[in-house]
Amino acid sequence: LTCILGFCVQNSYVFTVVSGQAPPTVRIIHSGNACNVEEERHTERVYTIREGETLELTCLVTGHPRPQIRWTKTAGSVSDRFQDSSVFNETLHIQKIQRTQGGRYYCKAENGLGSPAIKSIRVDVYYLDDPVVTVHQSIGEAKEQFYYERTVFLRCVANSNPPVRYSWHRGREVLTQGSDKGVEIYEPFFTQGETKILKLKNLRPQDYANYSCIASVRNVCGIPDRSVVFRLTNKTASPSIKLLVEDPIVVNPGQTVSLVCINTGGEPPPILTWVSANDSLPQRSVVNGGTLTLPSITSDEAGIYSCVASNNVGNPAKKSTTIVVRALNRGRFWITPDPYHNDDNIQIGREVKISCQVEATPPEELTFSWLKNGRALRSSERMVITQTDPDISPGTTNLDIIDLKFTDFGTYTCVAALKGGGIPDFSIDVNISSTTVPPNLTVPRGKSPLVAREGDTVELECLVSGKPKPIILWSRADKEAPMPDGSMQMESLDGVLRIVNVSRDMTGSYRCQTSQYNGFNVKPREAMVELIVQYPPTVEPVFMEMRQGLGRPVVMTCRVLRAHPSRVLRFEWLLSNRLLHAGAFDAQKDETEYTIRSLNKEGWGEYTCNIINEAGAGKCTFQVTGKAYPPEFYYDTYSPLWQNRPRVYGFKLQWTQMNPSAVDRIIAYRLGIRQMGQQRWWETEIPVNATPNKGELMTHNLTELIKPESYEVRLTPITRFGEGDSAIRIITYSREFHCSFEEEAICMFTQDKNDDFDWTQHSAATRDTKYTPNTGPSADRTGSKQGFYMYIETSRPRKEGDQARLISPFFNVAPKNPYGITNPPAYCFSFFYHMYGKHIGTLNAFLKQKGLTTSEAPVWSLSGNQGDRWRQAKVSIHPTSSFQVILEGIRGPGIEGDIAIDDVTLEEGGCRDPPPNISAKAPSLSAHIWLLCVALALSLLPAQR
């Protein structure tokens, strides 16, 4: 035993014969605030929880290497963020769960062995909202009779899960179908029972009263009933409203707009609300009763605003108005040469048309005027001013100059204004002169094709001539390819397209084209610019770690995936910065290799392969090392924790070595341990005498661990290279042993070889259809039909009095000594049992101590039918040495006598709250005295090591 400052490590090192590797298994257990967990159609577990409570699901996994766990969810709601994400943790914890978070949750565990293990559970979130009563009236006239039939419908609706049940009260009177001839209660087919409608036929004086609708989900999850009261009077009426504003309202930007809405009818008094066409009101808006105020309004806040009045009687009343904010927006012009001649130039004696277009709000207030050289211009025979039909080309005016003369040359100004005023005029100047010529586009010499390197900033250029100079539109020749900013077209005023940080996917042909606007209305001029983006070779692997033992060969391969230009010039191999090999790249191959025939210590390090073309170098990096892979802790060790003395405990640490033959032989492990929350590590080395094989379990015992502290353990393999990669795990002290019989190993319980028959591991989901009715459980202790339990099958050939005994693994206690014998430690032994059937025999629990015979009297015993339910048994035991517990089932007088057990627990300390009405039999006083005497005698014998 090696002790380092209070931490003791038992020097044992064990290779197991059985491989430690195992595919994953998974099981979901629940905690948190569940209302119920049940099965549905034998296929899925349903976890019911009340809205606002805490959901907690834990995924218990086995398997080695330790499986990775991932929680995912099916769509419960499009807005549920969990749908697009995963939780990589054993426990899924959702505080204040909402109804939209219900759905099926999956736990997936995988470790690379076999198929992933997946289990699921459906979470059903229960809730009940306050009910709402709406009133509807039906008035019809009968032709043969001179009176009106007046019928009223009261509809009650409440959102809920599970489906709600409704009841109606008139005052204190409970209304039911048939209790009053003037009342009908029914659920219309189209609502599928989700609403309850109260029909009052031919209103009578007694029908004017207070009506209560009570919504109930039968107190599931402790959800209380909810109710609402509606007062029906002879004045009850649906709402009506009036807007005290014009429609539309035309205002200037910056004005404060107030919309006033008033009730003109309705009982109960309607509630007024304002909504906009965008569903949400502007952020700066202020609502005071029926008045909506929009301070300093902007063009973005223009639109339709509606006042809605509701009092749950009839349909809501709604009235709307439109707010129009005056504005003059973008203006543009174009010059059209004489359309009757096939000539794009302006010529004396021919016609010229100048068009001007402005976007205006409201468009009907838009007016245009024309100036020539700053002086007002009126329409005449040679200067014809027209305004285009608003339906064809809104906001457009034309100036036709007939028979152009030298005196017509000058600057023409199009002035746009709004009749209402308050908005600055908008003007556009157009120069007509002998220098006014159509545009022309050319690409400067040497600018196409344009060659650039990836990451550069490039400028694609088209020279544009002409007066006025038009806007240039840039686009890709491949019409489906977007421009660098993601759009399909980009504008340029000077003909230059600037691309920052150019990338390889921007290679291709670019089209520059004149725009029709702010220029000549002629066929667009265009030109093409070819862009070629060069980039260094793309190679693989970018980085690779290569672990290898001394004296073995190492082969490194660097492969070219793509490059531009594709002609690769040369390659070079380096170790650190030392050149190893260089040469011309073989154009017939797409890779280059470097081989180390026999690795030595000087060969460890970082190797770099540079493959170089005109644009730069692509780099493969190889880290050649003799570092060992990390160990993989084994988490499925059965009962790894034991007690040495009352205040300390021990832990069986087990692990396998990942890829043990990849590097030199592991000669030792460095074990580090520290108490959680402390900074200092205590270390020791564990020598390794034999080469571990892949999957073989190694064992090391940690002792002198202080209760109830947790520890962090670090394990590092050591080879001739030095230290390898470490693995870390947490050791937590546990006060209890628990077994739910879910695994095939049944927690290392064993069948007694000297009894009459065996206990059987069983699940209700796989129960034989020919099972004996009226006995045995229909689910495990948690209510799961998928869960397992142990039971005794009492059908033939079993006969009355046959015994089946199930023996637990050994549990260690503090070593015996003459001073502690009078006060042995206490443990609480508990389990759930199911004893249902008219032929139930007896269930016994015995304590068996190491070195002693099994006690004659059971520590717990129960006989006879206990009903079709799981019950819990608890009993305090006081062992003085390592011990086992034995569960014995005895067959009764007939076949309806199946006995089942589940969730066996052993916990330190005596039982605090043993269940009532359980017939437990304690050992007799003489048996206790006999056990104490034998234990005292054994403790006085010489210790054997």
Tab-separated table of C-alpha atoms in Angstrom, residues 252-253 255 326 418-425:
chain	number	residue	atom	x	y	z
A	252	ASN	CA	-46.481	66.041	-43.491
A	253	PRO	CA	-43.490	64.299	-41.912
A	255	GLN	CA	-46.464	66.191	-37.541
A	326	ARG	CA	-46.436	63.301	-47.873
A	418	LEU	CA	-47.020	68.549	-53.863
A	419	LYS	CA	-50.222	70.607	-53.804
A	420	GLY	CA	-50.566	70.428	-50.032
A	421	GLY	CA	-47.224	72.139	-49.479
A	422	GLY	CA	-44.921	71.575	-46.553
A	423	ILE	CA	-42.562	69.412	-48.622
A	424	PRO	CA	-39.547	70.976	-50.437
A	425	ASP	CA	-39.760	70.908	-54.219
